Short mmCIF file of C-alpha atoms and ligand atoms in Angstrom, two decimals:
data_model
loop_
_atom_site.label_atom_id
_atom_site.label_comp_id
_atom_site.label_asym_id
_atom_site.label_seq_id
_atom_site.Cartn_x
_atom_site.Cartn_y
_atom_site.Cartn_z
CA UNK A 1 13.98 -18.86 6.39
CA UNK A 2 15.00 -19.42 2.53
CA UNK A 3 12.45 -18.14 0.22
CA UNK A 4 14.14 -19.23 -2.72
CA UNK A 5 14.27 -15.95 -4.62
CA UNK A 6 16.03 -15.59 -7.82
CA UNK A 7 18.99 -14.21 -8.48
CA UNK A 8 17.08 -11.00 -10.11
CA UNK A 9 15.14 -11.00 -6.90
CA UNK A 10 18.12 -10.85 -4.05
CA UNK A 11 19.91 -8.45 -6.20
CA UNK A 12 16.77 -6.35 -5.96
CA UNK A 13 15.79 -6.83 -2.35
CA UNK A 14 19.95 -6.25 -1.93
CA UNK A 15 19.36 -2.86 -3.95
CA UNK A 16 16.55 -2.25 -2.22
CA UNK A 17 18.30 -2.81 1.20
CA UNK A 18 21.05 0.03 0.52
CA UNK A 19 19.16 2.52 -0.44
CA UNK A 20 16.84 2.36 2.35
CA UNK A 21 19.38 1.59 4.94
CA UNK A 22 21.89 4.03 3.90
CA UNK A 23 19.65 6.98 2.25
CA UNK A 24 16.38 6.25 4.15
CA UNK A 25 16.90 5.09 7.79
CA UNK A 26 19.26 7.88 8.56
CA UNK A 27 16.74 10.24 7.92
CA UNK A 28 13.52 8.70 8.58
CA UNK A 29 12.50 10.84 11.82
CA UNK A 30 13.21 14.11 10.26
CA UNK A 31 10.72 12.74 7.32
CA UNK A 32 8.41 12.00 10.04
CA UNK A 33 9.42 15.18 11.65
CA UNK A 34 8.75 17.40 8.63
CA UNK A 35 5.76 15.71 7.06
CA UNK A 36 7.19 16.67 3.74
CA UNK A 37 6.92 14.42 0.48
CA UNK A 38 10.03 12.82 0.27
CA UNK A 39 10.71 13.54 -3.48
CA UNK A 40 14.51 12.91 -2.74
CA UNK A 41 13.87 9.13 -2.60
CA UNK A 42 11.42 9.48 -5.10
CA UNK A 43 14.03 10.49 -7.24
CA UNK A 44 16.54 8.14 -5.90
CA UNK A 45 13.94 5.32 -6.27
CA UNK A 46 13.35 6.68 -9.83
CA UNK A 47 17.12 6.31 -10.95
CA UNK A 48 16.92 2.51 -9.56
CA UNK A 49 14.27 1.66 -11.81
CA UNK A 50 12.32 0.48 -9.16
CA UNK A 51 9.20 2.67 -10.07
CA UNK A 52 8.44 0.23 -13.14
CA UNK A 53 9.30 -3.13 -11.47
CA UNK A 54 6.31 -4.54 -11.07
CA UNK A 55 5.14 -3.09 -15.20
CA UNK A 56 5.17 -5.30 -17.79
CA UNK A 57 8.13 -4.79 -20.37
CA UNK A 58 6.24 -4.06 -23.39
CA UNK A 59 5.12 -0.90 -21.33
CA UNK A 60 8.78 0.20 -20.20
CA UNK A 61 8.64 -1.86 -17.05
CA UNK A 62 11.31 -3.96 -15.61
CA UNK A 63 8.61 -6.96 -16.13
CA UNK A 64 8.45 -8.27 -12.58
CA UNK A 65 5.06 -9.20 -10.60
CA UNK A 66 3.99 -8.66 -7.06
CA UNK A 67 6.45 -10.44 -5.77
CA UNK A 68 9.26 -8.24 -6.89
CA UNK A 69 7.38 -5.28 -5.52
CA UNK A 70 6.68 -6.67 -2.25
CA UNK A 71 10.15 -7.18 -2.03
CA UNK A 72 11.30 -3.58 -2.56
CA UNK A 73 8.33 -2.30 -0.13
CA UNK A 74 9.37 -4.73 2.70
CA UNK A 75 12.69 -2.93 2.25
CA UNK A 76 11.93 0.43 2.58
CA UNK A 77 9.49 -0.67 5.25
CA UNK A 78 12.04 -1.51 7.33
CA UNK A 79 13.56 2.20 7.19
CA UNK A 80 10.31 4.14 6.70
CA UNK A 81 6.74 3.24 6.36
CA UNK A 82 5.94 6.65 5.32
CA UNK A 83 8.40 5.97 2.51
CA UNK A 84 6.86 3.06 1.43
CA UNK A 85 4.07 3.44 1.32
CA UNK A 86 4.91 6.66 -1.15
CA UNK A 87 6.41 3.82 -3.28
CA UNK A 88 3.49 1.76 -2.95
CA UNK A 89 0.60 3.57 -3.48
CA UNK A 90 2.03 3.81 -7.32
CA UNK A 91 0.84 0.56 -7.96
CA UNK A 92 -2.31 0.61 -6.24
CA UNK A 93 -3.03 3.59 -8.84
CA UNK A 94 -1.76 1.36 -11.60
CA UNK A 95 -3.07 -2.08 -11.27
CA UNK A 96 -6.45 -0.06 -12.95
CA UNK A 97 -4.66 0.91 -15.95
CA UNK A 98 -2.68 -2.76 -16.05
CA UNK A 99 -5.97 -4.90 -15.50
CA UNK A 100 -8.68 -2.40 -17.71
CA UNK A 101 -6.50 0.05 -19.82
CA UNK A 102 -7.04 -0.58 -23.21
CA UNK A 103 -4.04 -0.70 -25.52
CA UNK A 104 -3.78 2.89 -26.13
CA UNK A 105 -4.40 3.96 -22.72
CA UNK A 106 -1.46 1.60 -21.82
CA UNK A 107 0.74 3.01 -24.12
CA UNK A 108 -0.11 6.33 -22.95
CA UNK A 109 0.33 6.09 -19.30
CA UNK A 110 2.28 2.84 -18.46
CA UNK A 111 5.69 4.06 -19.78
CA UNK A 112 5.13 6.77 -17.85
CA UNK A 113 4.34 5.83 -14.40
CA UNK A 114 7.82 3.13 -15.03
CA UNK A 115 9.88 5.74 -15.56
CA UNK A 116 8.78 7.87 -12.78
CA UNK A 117 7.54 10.53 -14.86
CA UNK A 118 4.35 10.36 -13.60
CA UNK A 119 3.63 8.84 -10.00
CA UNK A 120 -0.07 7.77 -9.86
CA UNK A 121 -2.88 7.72 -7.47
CA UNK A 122 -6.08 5.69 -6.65
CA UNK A 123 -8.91 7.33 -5.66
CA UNK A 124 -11.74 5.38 -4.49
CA UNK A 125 -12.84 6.80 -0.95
CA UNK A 126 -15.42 9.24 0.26
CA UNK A 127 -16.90 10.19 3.14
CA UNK A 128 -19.55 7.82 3.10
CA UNK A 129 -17.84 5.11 1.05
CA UNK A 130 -14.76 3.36 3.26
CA UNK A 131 -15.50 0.05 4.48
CA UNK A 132 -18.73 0.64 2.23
CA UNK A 133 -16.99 0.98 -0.80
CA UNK A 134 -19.61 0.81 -3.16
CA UNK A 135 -22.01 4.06 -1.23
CA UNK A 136 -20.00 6.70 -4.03
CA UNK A 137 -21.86 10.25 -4.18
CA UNK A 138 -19.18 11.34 -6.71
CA UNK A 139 -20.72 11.25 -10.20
CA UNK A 140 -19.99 11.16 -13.42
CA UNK A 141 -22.38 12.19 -16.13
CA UNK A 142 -21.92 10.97 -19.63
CA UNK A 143 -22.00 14.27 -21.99
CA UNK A 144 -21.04 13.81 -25.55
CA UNK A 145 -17.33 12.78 -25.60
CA UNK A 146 -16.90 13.32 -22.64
CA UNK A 147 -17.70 12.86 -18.84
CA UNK A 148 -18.33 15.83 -16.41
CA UNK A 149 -17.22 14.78 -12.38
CA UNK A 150 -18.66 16.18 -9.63
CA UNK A 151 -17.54 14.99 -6.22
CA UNK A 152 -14.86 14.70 -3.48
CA UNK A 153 -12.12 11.76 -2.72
CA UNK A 154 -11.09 11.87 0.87
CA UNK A 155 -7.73 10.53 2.10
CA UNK A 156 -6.14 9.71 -1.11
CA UNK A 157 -2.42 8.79 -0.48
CA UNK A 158 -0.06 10.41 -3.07
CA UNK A 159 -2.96 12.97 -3.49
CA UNK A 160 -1.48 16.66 -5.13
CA UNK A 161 1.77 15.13 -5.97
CA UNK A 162 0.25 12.37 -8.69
CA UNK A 163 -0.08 13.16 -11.91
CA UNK A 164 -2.42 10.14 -12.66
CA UNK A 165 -5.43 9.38 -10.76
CA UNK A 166 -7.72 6.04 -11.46
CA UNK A 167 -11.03 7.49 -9.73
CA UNK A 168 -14.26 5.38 -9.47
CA UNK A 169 -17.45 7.55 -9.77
CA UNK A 170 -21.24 6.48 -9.94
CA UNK A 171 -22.33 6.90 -13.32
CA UNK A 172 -25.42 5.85 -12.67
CA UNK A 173 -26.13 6.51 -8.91
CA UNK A 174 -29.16 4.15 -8.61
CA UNK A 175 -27.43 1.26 -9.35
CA UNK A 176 -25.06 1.08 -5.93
CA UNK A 177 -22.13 -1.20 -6.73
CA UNK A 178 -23.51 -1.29 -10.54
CA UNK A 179 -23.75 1.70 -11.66
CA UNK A 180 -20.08 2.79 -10.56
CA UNK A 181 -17.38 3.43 -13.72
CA UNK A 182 -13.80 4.09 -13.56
CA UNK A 183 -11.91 6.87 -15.16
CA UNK A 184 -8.31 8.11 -15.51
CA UNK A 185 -8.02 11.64 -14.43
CA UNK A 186 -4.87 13.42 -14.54
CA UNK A 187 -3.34 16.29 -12.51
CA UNK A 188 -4.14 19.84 -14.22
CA UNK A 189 -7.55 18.74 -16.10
CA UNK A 190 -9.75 21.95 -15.21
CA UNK A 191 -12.58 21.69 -12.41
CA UNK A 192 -9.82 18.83 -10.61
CA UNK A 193 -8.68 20.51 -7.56
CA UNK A 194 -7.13 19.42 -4.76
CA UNK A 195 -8.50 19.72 -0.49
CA UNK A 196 -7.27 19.53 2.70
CA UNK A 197 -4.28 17.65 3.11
CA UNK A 198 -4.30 15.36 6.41
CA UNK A 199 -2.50 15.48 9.57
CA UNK A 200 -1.68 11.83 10.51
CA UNK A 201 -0.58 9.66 13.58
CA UNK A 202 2.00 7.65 11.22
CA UNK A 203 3.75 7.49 7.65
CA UNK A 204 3.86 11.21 8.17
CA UNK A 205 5.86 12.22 5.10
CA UNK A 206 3.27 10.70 3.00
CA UNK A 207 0.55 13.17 1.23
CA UNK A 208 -3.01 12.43 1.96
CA UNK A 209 -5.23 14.59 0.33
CA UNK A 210 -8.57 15.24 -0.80
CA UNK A 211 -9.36 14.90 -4.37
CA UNK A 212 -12.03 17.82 -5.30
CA UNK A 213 -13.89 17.66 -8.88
CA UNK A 214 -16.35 20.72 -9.77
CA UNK A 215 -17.44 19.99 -13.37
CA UNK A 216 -14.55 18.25 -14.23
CA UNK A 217 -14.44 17.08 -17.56
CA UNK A 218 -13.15 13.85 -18.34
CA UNK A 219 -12.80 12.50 -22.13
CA UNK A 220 -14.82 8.97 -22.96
CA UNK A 221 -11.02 8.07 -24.08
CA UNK A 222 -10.24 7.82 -20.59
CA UNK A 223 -12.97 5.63 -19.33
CA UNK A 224 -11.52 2.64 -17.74
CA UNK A 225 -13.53 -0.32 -18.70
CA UNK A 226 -17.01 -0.41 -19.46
CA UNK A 227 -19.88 1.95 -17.93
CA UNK A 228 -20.64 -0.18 -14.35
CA UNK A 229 -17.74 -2.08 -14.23
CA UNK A 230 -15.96 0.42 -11.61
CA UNK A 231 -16.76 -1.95 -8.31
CA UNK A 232 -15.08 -4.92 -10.04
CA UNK A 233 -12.20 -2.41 -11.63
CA UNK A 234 -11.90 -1.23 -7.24
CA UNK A 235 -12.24 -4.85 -5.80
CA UNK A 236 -9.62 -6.52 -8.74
CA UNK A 237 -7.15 -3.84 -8.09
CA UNK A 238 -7.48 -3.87 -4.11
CA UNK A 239 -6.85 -7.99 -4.42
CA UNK A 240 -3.61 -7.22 -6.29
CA UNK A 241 -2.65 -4.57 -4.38
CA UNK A 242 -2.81 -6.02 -0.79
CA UNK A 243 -0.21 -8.03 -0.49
CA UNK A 244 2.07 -5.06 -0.52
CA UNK A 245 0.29 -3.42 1.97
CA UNK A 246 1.01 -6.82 4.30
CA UNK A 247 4.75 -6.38 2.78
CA UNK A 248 4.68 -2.80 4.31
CA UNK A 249 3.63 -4.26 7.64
CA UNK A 250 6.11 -6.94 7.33
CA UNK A 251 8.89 -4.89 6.75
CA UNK A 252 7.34 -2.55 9.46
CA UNK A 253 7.88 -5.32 11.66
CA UNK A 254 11.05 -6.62 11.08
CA UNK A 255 12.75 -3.17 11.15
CA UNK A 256 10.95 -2.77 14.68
CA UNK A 257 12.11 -6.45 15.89
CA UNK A 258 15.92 -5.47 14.22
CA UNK A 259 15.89 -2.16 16.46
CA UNK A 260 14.66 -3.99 19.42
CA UNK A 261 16.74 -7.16 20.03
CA UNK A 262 20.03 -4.37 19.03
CA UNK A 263 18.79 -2.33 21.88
CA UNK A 264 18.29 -5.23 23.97
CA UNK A 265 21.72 -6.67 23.19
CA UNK A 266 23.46 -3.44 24.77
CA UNK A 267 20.73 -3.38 27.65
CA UNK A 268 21.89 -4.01 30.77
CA UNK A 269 19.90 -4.35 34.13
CA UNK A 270 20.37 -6.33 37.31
CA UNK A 271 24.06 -6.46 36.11
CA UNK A 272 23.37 -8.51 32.29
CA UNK A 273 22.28 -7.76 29.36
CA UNK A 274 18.54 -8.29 29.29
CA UNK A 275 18.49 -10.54 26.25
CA UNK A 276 19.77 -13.14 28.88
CA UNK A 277 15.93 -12.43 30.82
CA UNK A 278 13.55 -15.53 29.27
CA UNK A 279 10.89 -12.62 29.44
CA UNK A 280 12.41 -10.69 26.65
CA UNK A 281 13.69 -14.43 24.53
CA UNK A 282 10.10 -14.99 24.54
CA UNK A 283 9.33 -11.73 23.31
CA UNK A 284 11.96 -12.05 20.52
CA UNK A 285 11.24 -15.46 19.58
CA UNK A 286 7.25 -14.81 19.22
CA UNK A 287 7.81 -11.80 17.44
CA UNK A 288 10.29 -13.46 14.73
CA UNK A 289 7.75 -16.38 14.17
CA UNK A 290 4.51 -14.23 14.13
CA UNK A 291 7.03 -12.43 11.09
CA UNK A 292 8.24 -15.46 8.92
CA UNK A 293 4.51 -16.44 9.04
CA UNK A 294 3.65 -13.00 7.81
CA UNK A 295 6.05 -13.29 5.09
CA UNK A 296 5.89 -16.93 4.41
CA UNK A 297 2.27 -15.97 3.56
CA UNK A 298 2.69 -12.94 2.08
CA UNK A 299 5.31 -14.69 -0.86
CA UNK A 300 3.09 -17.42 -1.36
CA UNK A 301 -0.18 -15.12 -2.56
CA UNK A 302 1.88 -12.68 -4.20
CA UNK A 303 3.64 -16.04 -6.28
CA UNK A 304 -0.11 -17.06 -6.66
CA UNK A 305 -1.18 -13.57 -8.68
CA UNK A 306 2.16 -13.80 -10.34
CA UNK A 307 1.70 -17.24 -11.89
CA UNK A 308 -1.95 -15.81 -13.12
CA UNK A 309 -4.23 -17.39 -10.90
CA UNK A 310 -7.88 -15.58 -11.40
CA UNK A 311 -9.43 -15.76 -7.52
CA UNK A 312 -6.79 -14.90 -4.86
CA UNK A 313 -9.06 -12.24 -2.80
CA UNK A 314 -8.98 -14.83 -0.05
CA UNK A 315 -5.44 -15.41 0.20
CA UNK A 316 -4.78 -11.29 -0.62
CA UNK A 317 -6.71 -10.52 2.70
CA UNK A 318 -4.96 -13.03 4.68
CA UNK A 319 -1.83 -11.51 4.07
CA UNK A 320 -2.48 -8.27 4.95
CA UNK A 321 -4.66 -9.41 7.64
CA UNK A 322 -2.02 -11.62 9.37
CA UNK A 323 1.10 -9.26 8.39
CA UNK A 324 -1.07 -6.03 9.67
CA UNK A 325 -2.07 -7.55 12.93
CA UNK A 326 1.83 -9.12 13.01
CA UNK A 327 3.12 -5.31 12.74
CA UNK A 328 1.17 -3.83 15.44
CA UNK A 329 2.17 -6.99 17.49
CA UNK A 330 5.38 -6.49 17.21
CA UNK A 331 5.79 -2.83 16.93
CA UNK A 332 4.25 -2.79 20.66
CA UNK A 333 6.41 -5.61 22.12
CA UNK A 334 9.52 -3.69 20.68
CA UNK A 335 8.66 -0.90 22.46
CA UNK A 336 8.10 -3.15 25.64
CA UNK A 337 11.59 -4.13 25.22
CA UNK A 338 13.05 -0.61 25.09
CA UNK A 339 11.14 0.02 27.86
CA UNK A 340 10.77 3.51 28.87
CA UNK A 341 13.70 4.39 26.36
CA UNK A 342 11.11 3.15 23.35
CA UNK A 343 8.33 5.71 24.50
CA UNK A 344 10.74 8.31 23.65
CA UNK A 345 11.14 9.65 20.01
CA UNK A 346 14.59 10.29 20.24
CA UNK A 347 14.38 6.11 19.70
CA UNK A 348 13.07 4.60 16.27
CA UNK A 349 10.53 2.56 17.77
CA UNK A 350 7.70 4.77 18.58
CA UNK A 351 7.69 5.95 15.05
CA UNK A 352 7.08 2.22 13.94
CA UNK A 353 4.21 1.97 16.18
CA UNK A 354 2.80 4.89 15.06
CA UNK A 355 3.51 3.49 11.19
CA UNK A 356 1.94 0.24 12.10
CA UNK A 357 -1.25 0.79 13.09
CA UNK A 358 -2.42 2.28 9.49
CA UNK A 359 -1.76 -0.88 7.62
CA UNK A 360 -4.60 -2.54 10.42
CA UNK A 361 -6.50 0.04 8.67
CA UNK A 362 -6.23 1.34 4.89
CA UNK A 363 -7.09 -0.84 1.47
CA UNK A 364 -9.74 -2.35 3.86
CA UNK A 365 -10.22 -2.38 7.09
CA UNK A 366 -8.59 -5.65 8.78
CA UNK A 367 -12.65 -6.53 10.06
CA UNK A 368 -13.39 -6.49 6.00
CA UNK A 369 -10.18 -8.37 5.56
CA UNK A 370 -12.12 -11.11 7.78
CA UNK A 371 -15.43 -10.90 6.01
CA UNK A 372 -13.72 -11.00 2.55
CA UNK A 373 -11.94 -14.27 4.14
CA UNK A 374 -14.83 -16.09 5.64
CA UNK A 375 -17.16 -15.12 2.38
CA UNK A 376 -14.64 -17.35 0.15
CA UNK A 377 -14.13 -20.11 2.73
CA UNK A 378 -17.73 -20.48 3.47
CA UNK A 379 -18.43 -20.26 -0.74
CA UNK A 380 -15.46 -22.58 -1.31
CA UNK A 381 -18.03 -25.28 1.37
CA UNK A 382 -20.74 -24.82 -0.80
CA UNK A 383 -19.36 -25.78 -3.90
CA UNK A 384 -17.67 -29.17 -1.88
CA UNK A 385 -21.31 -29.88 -0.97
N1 COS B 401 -13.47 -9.16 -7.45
C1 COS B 401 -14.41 -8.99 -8.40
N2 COS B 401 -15.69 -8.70 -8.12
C2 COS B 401 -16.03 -8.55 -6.83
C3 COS B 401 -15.10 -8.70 -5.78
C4 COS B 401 -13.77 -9.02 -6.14
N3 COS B 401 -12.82 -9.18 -5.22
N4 COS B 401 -15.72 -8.50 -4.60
C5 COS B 401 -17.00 -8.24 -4.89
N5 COS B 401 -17.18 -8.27 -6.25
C6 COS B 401 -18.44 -8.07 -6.97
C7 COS B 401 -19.50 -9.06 -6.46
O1 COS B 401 -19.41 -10.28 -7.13
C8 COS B 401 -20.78 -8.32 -6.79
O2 COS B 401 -21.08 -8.50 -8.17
P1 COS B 401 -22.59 -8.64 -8.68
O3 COS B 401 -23.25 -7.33 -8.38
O4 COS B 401 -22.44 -8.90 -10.14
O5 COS B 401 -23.18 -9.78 -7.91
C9 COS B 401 -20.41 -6.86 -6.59
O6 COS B 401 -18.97 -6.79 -6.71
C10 COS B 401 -20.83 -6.34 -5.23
O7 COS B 401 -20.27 -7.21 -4.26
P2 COS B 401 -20.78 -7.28 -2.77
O8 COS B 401 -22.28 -7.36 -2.75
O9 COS B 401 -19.98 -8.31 -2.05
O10 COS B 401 -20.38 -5.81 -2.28
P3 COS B 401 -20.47 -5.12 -0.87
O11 COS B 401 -20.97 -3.75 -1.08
O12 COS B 401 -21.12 -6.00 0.13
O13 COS B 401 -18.90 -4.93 -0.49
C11 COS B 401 -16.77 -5.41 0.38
C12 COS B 401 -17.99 -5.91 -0.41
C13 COS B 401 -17.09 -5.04 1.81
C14 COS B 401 -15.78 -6.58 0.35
C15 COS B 401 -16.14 -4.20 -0.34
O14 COS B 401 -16.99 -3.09 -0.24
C16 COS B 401 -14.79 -3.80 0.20
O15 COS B 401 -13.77 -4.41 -0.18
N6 COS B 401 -14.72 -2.79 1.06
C17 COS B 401 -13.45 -2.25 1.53
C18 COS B 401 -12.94 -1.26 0.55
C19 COS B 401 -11.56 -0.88 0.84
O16 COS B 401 -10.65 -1.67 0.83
N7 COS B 401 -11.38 0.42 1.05
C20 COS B 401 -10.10 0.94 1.32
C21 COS B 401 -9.88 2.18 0.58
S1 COS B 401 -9.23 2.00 -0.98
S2 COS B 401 -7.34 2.29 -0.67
#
């Protein structure tokens, strides 16, 4: 299909393709292998400007919107999910700073993060807060100019290898979703530790660590927002930021689909190839459309934030909805194809199945996805009526 990119954005998604094709893919099982932060493309990624794409140009970004960046992470996707979602997570840690920071806390931290100085986390989940975003037991008490944290951040991706961390804490813990306030925290500010760093099924190379504050103290200077705007500061950024997560899963996809119908080409049983059998065409041709769909999608909500529209949480969870669910789908029928041979992990399939099934999962489970979805549609009624 022709998205109609501009020149800018094929010579990016072509940039994009190279160095995760010819640096990434080679070496994307021993990343998995290792479970070791992949600083190397970090670096590499760093040196292609890519880190600032998506940052406004006042701020020592390359200016682009969530297009551009959806564009790079379907790309590296397509080699590495573990990779990508490295890359990624950046701007999920960002979009607070872009959407809240005041002027001087832009000027401090954007030019930063777009260089690749600083990579940056977001740290919104607990224990008792996933799906229930706003149940925070992580507080932050207001203490002349400063804050003082207490409280621990499970399963935050980049966590230990950030130096930036937007973290929402309850400032005042009777309010719920009200009384929760967002702060900028970075790496090396006593009484911010960090805890047990996960073992995972997929996107192995990434970090995923606990976030551990004991008395940390924060200055006012780097309160994000006002006092009880954290929720909103949380849901704004997670609207922004899912369509990259749905760009992961699309590029997820298509790098299992590539691997497949290539293995399926050389295949033979019953004395021809087995892309003659209609069982695996139907496959192939189910998985490509379930993919343009995904992507189709995906492009036309991230064009929708980039032009400035002010409500796209609908369209932002149908994207990673349909491009999550789209992954798994696909991920499983490529292994189907390799048949026995895609159980294996000497083949790259597995490891996209594995990769897959997170993005079904993290900024929002694909059930909340729904809710989010039906909320809007079922609000959009009422208004008609
Ligand atoms: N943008 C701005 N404001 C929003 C919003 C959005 N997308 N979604 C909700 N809000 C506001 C509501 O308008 C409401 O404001 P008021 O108190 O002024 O009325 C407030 O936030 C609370 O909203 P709501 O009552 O809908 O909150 P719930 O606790 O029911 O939670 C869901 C809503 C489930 C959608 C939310 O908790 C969620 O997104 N959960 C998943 C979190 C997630 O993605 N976690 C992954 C980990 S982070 S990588």
């Amino acid at each position: 299909m022709e998205y109609f990119l501009t020149e800018e954005q094929i010579m990016i998604r072509d940039l994009a393709r190279k160095i995760a094709q010819e640096e990434i893919a080679p070496r994307a099982a021993e990343y998995d292998e290792k479970e070791e932060y992949p600083w190397d493309v970090i670096n590499l990624l760093k040196e292609s400007e890519f880190m600032g794409i998506y940052l406004p140009a006042e701020y020592g970004g390359m200016g682009g919107g969530v297009l551009d960046l959806s564009i790079v992470v379907e790309e590296l996707s397509k080699a590495c999910g573990g990779v990508a979602v490295t890359f990624a997570a950046n701007a999920l840690g960002t979009f607070p700073i872009v959407l809240f920071g005041n002027e001087e806390q832009k000027q401090k931290y954007i030019p930063k993060i777009a260089s690749g100085e600083y990579l940056a986390a977001f740290g919104l989940t607990e224990s008792t807060a996933g799906s229930d975003a706003s149940n925070i037991k992580t507080t932050a008490r207001l203490e002349g100019d400063h804050y003082v944290l207490n409280g621990t951040k499970q399963w935050i991706t980049n966590g230990g290898e950030a130096s930036v961390y937007t973290v929402i804490a309850a400032t005042r813990p009777d309010r719920g979703a009200r009384g929760l306030t967002a702060f900028i925290v970075e790496k090396g500010t006593p009484g911010f530790e960090f805890g047990k760093k996960e073992m995972k099924l997929g996107i192995r190379c990434s970090s995923t660590r606990e976030l551990v504050f004991q008395d940390c103290k924060v200055p006012v200077a780097n309160r994000l927002g006002k006092e009880g705007q954290g929720f909103a500061v949380a849901m704004k950024t997670l609207d922004k930021a899912r369509p990259g997560v749905a760009a992961q899963a699309i590029g997820i996809a298509q790098g299992a689909l590539d691997h497949a119908v290539a293995f399926a080409m050389e295949r033979k049983q019953f004395g021809q190839s087995i892309t003659s059998f209609q069982a695996i065409q139907h496959k192939i041709a189910e998985c490509a459309t379930r993919i343009e769909a995904s992507r189709a999608l995906t492009y036309a909500t991230a064009r929708m934030i980039d032009a400035g529209s002010d409500n796209f949480s609908k369209e932002s969870a149908m994207c990673k909805l349909l491009a999550s669910d789209t992954a798994m789908y696909v991920a499983t029928e490529a292994i189907q194809i390799y048949g026995g041979h895609g159980y294996m992990r000497e083949y790259p399939v597995e490891k996209f199945f594995r990769d897959a099934k997170i993005t079904q999962i993290y900024e929002g489970t694909n059930e909340i996805q729904r809710n989010v979805i039906a909320l809007e549609v079922i609000r959009d009624a009422k208004k008609k009526k």
